[in-house]
Coordinates of C-alpha atoms and ligand atoms in Angstrom, one line a residue:
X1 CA -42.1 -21.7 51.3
X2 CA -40.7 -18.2 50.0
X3 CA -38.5 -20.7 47.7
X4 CA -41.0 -22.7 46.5
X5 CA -43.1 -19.8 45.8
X6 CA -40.0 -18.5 43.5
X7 CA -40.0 -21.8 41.3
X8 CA -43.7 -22.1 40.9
X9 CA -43.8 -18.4 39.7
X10 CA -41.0 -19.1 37.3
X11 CA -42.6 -22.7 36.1
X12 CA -45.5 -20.4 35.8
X13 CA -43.9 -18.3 33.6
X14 CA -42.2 -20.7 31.5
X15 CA -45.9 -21.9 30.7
X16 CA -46.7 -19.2 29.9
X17 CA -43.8 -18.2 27.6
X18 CA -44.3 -21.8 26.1
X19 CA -48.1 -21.5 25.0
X20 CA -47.7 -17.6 23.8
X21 CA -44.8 -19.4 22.0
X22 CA -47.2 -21.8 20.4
X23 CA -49.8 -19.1 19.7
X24 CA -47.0 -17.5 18.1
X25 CA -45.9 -20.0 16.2
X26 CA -49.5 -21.1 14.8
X27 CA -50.2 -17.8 13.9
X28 CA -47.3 -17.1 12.2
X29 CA -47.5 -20.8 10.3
X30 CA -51.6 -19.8 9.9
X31 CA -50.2 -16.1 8.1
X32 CA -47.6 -18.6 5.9
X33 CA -50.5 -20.5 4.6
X34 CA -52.3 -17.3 3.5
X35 CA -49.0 -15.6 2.0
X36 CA -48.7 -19.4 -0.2
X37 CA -52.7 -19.1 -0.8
X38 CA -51.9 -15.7 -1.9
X39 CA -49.5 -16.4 -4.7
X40 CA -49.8 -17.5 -7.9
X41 CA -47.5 -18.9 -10.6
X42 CA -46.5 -15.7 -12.7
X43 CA -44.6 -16.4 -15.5
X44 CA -42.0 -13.6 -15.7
X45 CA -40.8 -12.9 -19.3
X46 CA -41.2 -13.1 -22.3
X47 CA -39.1 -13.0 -25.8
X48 CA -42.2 -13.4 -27.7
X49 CA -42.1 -10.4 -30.7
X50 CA -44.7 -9.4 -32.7
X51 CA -42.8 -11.4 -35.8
X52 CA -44.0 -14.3 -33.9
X53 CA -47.5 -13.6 -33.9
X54 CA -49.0 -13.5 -37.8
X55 CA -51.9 -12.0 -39.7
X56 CA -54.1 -9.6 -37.0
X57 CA -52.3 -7.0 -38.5
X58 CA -54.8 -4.1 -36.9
X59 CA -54.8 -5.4 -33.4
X60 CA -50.6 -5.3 -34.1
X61 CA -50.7 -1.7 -35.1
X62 CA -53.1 -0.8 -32.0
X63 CA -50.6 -2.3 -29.8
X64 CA -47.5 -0.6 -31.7
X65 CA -48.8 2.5 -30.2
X66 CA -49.0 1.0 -26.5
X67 CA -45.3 -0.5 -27.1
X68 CA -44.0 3.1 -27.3
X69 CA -45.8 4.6 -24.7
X70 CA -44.4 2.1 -22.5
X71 CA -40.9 2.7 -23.2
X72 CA -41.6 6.5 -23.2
X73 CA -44.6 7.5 -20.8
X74 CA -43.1 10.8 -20.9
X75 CA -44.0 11.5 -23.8
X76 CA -47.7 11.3 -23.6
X77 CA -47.9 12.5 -20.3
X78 CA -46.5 16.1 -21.2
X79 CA -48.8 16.7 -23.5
X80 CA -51.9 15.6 -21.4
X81 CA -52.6 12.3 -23.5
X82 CA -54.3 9.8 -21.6
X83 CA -53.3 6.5 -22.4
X84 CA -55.2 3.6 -21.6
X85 CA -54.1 1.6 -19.0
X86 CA -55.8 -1.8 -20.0
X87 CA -56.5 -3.4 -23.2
X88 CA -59.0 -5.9 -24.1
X89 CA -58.3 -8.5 -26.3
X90 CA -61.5 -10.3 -27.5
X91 CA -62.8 -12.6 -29.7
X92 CA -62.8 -16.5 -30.4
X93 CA -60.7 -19.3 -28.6
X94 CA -57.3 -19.5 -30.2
X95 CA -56.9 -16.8 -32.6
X96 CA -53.3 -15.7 -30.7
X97 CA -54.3 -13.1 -27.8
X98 CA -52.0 -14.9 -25.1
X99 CA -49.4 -14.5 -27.7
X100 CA -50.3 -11.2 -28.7
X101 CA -49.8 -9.8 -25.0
X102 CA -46.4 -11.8 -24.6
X103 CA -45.4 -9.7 -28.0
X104 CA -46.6 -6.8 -26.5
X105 CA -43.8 -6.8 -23.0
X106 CA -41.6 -8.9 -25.9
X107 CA -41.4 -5.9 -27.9
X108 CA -41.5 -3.3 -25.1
X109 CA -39.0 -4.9 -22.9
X110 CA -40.6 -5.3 -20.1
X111 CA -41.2 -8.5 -17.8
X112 CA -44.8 -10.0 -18.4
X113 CA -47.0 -11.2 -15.9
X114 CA -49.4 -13.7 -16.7
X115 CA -52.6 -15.2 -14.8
X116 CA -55.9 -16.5 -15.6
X117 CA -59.3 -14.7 -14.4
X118 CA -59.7 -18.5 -12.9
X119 CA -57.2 -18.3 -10.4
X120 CA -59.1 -15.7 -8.7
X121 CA -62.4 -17.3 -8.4
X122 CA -62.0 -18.7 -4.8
X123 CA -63.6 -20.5 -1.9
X124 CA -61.7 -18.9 1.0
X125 CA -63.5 -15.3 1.7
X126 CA -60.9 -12.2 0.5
X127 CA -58.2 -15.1 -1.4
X128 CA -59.6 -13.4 -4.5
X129 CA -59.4 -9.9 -4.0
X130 CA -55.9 -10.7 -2.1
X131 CA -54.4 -12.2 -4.7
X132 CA -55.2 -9.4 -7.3
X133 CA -54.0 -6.7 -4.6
X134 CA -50.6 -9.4 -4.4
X135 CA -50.4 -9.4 -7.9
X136 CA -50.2 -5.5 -8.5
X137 CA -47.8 -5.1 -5.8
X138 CA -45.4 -7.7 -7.9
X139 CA -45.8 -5.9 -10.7
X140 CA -45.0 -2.3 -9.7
X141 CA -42.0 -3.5 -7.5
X142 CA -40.5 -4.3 -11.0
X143 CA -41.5 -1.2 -12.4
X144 CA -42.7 -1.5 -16.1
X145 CA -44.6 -4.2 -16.7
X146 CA -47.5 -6.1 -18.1
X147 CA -50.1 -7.9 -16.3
X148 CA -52.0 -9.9 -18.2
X149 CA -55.4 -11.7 -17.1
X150 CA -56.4 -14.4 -19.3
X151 CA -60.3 -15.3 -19.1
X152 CA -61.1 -12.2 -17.5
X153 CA -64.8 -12.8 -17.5
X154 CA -64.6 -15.6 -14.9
X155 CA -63.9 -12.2 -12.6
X156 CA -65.7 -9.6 -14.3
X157 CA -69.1 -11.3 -15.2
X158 CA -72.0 -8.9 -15.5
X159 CA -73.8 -8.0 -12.1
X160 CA -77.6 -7.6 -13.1
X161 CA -80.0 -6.8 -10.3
X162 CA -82.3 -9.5 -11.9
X163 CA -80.0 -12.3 -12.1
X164 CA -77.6 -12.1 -9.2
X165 CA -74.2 -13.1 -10.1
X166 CA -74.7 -15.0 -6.3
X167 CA -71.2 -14.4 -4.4
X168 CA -70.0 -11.6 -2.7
X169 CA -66.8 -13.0 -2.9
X170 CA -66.6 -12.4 -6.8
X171 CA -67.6 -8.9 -6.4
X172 CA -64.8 -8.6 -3.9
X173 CA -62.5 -9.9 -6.4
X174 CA -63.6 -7.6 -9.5
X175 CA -63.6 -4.4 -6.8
X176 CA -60.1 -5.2 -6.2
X177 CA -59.5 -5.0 -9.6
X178 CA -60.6 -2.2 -10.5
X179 CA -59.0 -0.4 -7.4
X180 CA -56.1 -1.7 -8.5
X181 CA -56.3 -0.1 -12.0
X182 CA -57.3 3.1 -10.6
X183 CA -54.6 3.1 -8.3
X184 CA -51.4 3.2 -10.4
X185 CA -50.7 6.3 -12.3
X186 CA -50.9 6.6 -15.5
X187 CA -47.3 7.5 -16.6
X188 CA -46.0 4.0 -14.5
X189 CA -45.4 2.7 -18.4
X190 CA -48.0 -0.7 -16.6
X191 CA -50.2 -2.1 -19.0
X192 CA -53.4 -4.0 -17.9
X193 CA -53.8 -6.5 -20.8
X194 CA -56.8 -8.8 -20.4
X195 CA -58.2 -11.6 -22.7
X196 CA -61.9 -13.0 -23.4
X197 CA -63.8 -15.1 -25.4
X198 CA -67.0 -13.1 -24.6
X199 CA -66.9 -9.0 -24.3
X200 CA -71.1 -9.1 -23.8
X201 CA -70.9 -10.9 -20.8
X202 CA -68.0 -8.3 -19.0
X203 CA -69.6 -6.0 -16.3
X204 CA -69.9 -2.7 -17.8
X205 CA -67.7 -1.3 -15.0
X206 CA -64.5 -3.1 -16.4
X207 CA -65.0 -1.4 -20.0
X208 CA -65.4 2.4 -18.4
X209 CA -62.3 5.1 -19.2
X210 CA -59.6 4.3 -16.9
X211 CA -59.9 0.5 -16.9
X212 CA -59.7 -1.6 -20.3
X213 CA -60.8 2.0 -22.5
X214 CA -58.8 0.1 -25.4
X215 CA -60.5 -3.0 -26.8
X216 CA -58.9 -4.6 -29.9
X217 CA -60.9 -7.8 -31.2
X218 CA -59.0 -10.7 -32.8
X219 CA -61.0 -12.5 -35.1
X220 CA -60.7 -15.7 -36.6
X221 CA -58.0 -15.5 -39.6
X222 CA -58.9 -14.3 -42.9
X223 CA -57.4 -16.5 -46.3
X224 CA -54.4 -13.8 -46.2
X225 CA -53.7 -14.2 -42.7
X226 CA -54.1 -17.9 -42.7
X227 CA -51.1 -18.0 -45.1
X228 CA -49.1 -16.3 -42.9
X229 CA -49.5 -18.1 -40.1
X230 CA -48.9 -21.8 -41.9
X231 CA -45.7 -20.0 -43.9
X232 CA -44.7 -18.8 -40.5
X233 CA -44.9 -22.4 -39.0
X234 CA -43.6 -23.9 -41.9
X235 CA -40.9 -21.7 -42.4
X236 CA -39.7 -23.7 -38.7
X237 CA -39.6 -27.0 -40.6
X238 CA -38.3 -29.3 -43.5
X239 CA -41.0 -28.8 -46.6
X240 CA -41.3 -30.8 -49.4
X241 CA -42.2 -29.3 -52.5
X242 CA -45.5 -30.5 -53.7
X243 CA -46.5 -28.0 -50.8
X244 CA -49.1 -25.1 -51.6
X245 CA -49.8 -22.4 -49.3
X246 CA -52.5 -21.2 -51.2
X247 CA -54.4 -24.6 -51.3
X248 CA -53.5 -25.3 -47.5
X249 CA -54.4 -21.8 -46.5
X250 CA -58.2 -22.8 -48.9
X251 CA -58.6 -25.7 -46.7
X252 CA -58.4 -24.2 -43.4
X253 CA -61.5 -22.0 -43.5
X254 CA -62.5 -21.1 -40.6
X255 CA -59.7 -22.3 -38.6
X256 CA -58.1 -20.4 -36.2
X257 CA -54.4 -19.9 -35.3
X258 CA -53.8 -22.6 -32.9
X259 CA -55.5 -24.9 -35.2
X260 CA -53.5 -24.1 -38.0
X261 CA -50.2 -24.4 -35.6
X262 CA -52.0 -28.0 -34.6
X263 CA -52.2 -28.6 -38.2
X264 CA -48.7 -28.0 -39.3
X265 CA -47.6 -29.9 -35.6
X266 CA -49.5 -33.1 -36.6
X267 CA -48.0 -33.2 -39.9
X268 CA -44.8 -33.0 -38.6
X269 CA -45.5 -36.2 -36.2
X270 CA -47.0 -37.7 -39.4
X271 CA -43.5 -37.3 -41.0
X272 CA -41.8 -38.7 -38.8
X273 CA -43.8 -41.4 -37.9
X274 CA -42.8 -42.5 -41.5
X275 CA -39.1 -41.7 -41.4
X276 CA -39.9 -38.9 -43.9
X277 CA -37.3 -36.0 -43.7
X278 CA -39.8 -33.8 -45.5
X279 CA -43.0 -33.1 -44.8
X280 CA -45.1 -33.2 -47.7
X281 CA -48.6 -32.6 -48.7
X282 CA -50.0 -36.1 -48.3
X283 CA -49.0 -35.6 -44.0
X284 CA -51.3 -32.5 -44.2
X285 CA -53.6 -33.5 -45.9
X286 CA -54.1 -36.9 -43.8
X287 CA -53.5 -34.7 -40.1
X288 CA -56.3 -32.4 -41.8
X289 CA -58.6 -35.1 -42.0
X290 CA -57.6 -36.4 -38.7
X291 CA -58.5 -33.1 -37.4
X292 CA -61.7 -32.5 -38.6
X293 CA -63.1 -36.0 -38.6
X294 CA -60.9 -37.9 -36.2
X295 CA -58.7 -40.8 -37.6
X296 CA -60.5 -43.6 -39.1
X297 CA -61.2 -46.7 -37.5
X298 CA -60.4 -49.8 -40.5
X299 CA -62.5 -52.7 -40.5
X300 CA -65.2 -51.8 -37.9
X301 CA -67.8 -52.4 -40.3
X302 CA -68.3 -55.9 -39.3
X303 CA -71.7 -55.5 -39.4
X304 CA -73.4 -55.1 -42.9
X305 CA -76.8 -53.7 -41.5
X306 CA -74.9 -50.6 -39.7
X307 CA -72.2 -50.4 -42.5
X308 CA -75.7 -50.1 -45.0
X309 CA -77.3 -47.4 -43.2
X310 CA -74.4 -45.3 -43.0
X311 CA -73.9 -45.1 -46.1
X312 CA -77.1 -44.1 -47.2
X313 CA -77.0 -41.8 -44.6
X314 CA -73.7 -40.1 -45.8
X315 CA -74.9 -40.5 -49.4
X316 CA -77.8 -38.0 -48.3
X317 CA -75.8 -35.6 -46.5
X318 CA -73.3 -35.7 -50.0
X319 CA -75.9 -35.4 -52.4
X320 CA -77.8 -32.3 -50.6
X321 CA -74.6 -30.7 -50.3
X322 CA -74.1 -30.4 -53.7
X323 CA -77.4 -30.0 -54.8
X324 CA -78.3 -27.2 -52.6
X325 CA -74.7 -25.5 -52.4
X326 CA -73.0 -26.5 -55.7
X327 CA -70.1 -23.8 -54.7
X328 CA -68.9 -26.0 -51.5
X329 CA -66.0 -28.2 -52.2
X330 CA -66.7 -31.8 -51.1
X331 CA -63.8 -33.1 -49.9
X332 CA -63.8 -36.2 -48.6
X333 CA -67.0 -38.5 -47.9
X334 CA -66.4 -41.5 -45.6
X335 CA -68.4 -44.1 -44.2
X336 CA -65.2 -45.3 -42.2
X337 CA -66.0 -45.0 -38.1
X338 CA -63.8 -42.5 -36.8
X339 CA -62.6 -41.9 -32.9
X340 CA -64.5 -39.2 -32.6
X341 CA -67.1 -41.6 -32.8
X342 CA -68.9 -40.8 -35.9
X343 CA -70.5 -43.8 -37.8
X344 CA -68.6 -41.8 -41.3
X345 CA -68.8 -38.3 -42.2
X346 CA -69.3 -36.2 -45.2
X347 CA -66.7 -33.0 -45.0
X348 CA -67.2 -29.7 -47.2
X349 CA -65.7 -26.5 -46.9
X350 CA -67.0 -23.5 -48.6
X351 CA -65.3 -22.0 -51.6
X352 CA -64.4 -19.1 -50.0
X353 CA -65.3 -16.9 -47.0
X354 CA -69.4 -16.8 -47.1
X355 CA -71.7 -14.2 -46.0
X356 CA -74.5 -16.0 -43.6
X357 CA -77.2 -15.3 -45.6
X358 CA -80.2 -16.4 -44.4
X359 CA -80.6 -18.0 -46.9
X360 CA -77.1 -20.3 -46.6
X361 CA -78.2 -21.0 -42.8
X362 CA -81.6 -22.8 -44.4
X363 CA -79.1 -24.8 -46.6
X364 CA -77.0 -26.0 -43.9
X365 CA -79.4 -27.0 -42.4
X366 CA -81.1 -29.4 -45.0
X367 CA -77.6 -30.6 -45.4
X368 CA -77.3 -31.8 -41.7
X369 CA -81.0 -32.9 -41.6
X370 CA -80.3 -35.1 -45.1
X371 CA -78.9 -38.0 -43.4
X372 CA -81.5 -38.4 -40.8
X373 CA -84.0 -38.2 -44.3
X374 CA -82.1 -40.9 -46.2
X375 CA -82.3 -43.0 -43.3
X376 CA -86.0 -42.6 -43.0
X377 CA -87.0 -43.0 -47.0
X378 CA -84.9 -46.2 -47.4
X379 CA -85.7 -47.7 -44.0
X380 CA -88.5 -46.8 -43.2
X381 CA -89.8 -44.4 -40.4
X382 CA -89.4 -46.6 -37.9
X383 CA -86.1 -48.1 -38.2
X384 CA -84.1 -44.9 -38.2
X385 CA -80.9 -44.7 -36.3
X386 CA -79.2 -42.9 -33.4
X387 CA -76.3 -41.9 -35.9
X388 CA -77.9 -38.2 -36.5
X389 CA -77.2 -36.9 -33.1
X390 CA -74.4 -35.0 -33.9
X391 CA -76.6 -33.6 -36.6
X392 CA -79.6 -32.8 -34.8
X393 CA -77.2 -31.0 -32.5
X394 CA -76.0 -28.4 -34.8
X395 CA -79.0 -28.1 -36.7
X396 CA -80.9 -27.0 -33.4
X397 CA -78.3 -24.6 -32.4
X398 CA -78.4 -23.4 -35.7
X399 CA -82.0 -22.7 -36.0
X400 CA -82.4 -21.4 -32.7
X401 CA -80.1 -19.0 -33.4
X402 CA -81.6 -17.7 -36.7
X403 CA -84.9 -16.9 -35.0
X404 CA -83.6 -15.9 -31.5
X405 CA -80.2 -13.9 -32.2
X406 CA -80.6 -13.3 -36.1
X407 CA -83.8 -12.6 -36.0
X408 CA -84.7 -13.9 -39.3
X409 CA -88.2 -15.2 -38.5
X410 CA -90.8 -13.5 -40.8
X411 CA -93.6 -14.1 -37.5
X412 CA -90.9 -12.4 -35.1
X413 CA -88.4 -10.3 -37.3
X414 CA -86.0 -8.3 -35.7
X415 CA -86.3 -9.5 -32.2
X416 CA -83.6 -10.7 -30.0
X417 CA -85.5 -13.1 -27.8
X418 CA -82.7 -13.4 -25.1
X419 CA -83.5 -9.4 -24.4
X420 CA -86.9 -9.9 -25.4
X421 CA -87.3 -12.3 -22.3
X422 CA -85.0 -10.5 -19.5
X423 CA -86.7 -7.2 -19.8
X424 CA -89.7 -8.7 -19.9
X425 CA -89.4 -11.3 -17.8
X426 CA -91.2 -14.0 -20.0
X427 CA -90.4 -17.4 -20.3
X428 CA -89.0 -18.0 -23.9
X429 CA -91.5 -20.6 -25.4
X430 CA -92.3 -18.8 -28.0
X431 CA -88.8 -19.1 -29.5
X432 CA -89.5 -23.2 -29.2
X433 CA -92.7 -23.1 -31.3
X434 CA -90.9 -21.0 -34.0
X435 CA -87.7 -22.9 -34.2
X436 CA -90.0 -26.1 -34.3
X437 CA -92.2 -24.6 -37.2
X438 CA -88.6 -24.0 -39.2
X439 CA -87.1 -27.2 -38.4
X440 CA -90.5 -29.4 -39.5
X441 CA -90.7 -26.7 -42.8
X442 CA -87.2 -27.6 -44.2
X443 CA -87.3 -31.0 -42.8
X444 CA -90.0 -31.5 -45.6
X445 CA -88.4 -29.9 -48.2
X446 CA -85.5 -32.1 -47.7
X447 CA -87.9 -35.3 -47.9
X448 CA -89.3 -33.8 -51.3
X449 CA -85.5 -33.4 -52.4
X450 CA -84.5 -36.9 -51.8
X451 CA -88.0 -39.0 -52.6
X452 CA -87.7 -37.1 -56.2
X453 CA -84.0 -38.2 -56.5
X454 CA -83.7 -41.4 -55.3
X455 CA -81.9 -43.1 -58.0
X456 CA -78.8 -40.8 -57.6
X457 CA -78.4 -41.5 -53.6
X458 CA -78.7 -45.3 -54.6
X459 CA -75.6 -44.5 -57.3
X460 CA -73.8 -42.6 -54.6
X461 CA -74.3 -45.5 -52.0
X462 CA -73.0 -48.0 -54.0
X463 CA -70.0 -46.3 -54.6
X464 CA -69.4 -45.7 -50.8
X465 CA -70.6 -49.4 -49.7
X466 CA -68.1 -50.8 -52.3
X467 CA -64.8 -47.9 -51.9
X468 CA -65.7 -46.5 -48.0
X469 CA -64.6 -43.3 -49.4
X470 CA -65.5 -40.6 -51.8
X471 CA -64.1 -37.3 -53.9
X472 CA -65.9 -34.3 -55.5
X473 CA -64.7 -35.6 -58.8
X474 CA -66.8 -38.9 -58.4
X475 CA -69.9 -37.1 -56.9
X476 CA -69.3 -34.8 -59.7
X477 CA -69.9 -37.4 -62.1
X478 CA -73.1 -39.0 -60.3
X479 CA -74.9 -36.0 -60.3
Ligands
LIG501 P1 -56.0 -17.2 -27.3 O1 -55.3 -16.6 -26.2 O2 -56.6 -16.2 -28.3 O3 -57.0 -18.3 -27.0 P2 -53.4 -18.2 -27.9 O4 -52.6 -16.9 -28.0 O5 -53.3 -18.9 -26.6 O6 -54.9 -17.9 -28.2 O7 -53.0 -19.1 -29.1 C1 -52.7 -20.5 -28.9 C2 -51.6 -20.9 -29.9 O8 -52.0 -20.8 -31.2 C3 -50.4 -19.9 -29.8 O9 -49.5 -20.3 -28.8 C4 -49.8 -20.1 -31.2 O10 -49.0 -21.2 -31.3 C5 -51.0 -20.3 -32.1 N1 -51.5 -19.1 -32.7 C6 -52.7 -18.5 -32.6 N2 -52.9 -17.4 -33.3 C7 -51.7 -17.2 -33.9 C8 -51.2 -16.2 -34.8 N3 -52.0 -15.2 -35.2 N4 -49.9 -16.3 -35.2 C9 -49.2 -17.3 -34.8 N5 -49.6 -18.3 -34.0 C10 -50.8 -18.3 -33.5
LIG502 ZN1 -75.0 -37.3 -40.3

């Protein structure tokens, strides 16, 4: 008996060793899954140098300044100077903050650490703020660094009493944050740099002294710019000589870095999809179009009755264009389907960088509502098309925005009507009755325009329904 007592108690234990084993093990396998959960891809260095990033040339000199101060934190910190410990980059998709950050630990030496505001915005309760805490601890274990958070706005949206941002768990992940920030010193030589497309949308929190104090917005390039950053792509590749900066850097109003860079890539492909050692002007100016418009479709017209309509259609677009805004450059009207899906397309660029005026934003929009107008005086009102979508797109966006953010409206001047509704806490139909009231107003101006000048669209559609395409030198000579 005593001996059988002996062997149960020691099967006993051996049970129990066994399941605290397994509790063990689980817990430690549960704790594994959290550590993974925890990480994130950081991309550790970089060799990027300012050189590589062109035009922004303020935002540059801004960051000079941080460069030294994190080689040499010393410096400022004996005599009292408080440098900031983030940055905010802002401004529109594209325009080379990513880039500029890399420069930044490029030029300073340091390793860079790189994640997007997205990675943070979790299911699983505390991954968020964990993975900002895991994040900082990486970073100072390597001393000197930068930290960069791309699309920090999907972390550090707004909290408004009236419209709750909804999850705890976000706040949780923004709090870490700016724990973090406080909690390194300021003489560590770490640099929070953080990147949005939005600044009005961060909570005000993020923006105080002590968290990003320095913001530096990157705006689209200028005409000077824009020639730096094609010669600095081109300067990477074999250029023929019928190139011109000048005209190429004309052509790209509006773009912004990574377009150009797209621009100058496609060409390249262009090339040598012809076997061209060279690239020459005819590759960009065929990848331009392809761009903007999308490559064309040939021989899609089958059908006459759609092929018809579209021209009319581009012919009004064309001929308000120049009627209304002689000063745009016309440079290419098509009524060749594209991929992008467009029936054909009328593409002008202005002459230079314009000033919205309010009364350009009335212009544009005749121009977009012109095709819709053709349509509708040669077919009749009942037998227009779908193919002004796109158009009536951009032309409401357009108009709401000159009487809800521009405040342009002679009935409502000088009101914002997305404040005008949160403090007030009004519904915003009245913005619908005005933008209506524009829209029907130039809508019939346009008609007037095009009933008194009839002949000239019919001249520019028979040119488009015999060659498909058009120039400015051959619209020049119609009208
Ligand atoms: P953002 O972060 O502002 O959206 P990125 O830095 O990611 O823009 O830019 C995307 C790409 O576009 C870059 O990798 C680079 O190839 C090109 N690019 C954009 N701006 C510039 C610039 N100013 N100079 C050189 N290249 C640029
Ligand atoms: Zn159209």
């Amino acid at each position: 008996m005593n001996s059988m007592n002996t062997y149960q108690i020691i099967a006993i234990i051996g049970v129990l060793i066994f399941i605290v084993y397994l509790i063990f093990k689980n817990k430690k396998s549960a704790q594994k899954e959290i550590n993974n959960l925890n990480e994130i891809e950081y991309s550790s260095s970089s060799n990027m140098k300012f050189n590589d990033v062109a035009g922004n040339y303020e935002a540059k000199e801004s960051l000079l300044e941080i460069v030294d101060f994190i080689k040499n934190p010393e410096k400022y910190s004996k005599l009292n100077a408080r440098m900031p410990k983030g940055v905010l980059l802002y401004g529109t998709p594209g325009t080379g903050k990513t880039l500029m950050a890399k420069a930044l630990a490029g030029e300073a030496g340091v390793p860079f650490y790189a994640v997007s505001g997205s990675d943070f915005v979790q299911v699983y309760a505390g991954l968020g703020a964990g993975r900002i805490r895991n994040l900082f601890k990486k970073a100072k274990k390597s001393g000197k660094s930068v930290i960069f958070i791309d699309e920090i706005d999907a972390i550090g949206k707004k909290r408004t009493d009236g419209n709750m941002r909804g999850s705890d768990e976000g706040d949780r992940t923004l709090n870490a944050l700016l724990a973090e920030m406080s909690g390194f010193s300021e003489d560590s030589g770490t640099i929070v740099v953080a990147a949005t497309n939005r600044i009005d949308t961060l909570d005000a929190a993020l923006l105080r002294p002590g968290r990003f104090d320095r913001q530096i917005e990157i705006m689209l390039p200028d005409k000077n710019a824009r020639k730096d950053i094609i010669k600095l792509y081109l300067s990477k590749k074999n250029v023929s000589d019928d190139i011109d900066l000048n005209e190429i850097a004309d052509l790209t109003v509006y773009f912004s870095g990574a377009m150009i860079e797209n621009l100058i890539n496609e060409s390249t492909l262009l090339a040598i999809r012809e076997n061209s050692e060279k690239i020459n002007n005819e590759h960009i100016q065929k990848a331009y179009l392809e761009i903007l418009a999308g490559s064309e479709k040939k021989n899609l017209h089958e059908n006459k009755a759609q092929k018809i309509v579209t021209s009319y259609h581009e012919a009004g677009h064309a001929f308000i264009s120049k009627y209304l805004m002689p000063d745009n450059k016309i440079i290419r009207v098509s009524i060749i389907p594209t991929s992008k899906g467009a029936g054909g397309y009328t593409l002008s660029i202005p002459n230079k960088e314009e000033v919205v005026t309010k009364s350009r934003i009335k212009k544009q929009l005749a121009v977009l509502m012109a095709g819709r107008v053709a349509e509708e005086i040669f077919f009749g009102k009942e037998n227009i098309t779908t193919g002004a979508q796109n158009d009536i797109e951009r032309a409401t966006s357009l108009a709401v925005d000159y009487i809800s953010k521009y405040g342009m409206d002679e009935n409502s001047a000088f009101i914002n009507f997305g404040v005008l509704s949160e403090k007030l806490n009004i519904p915003l139909t009245s913005v619908e009755q005005s933008v209506k009231k524009l829209t029907v107003e130039i809508y019939d101006e346009v008609v007037e325009i095009i009933k008194s000048n009839k002949e000239k669209i019919i001249d520019i559609t028979k040119i488009l329904m015999e060659k498909e395409v058009i120039y400015e030198e051959d619209l020049n000579r119609l009208i």
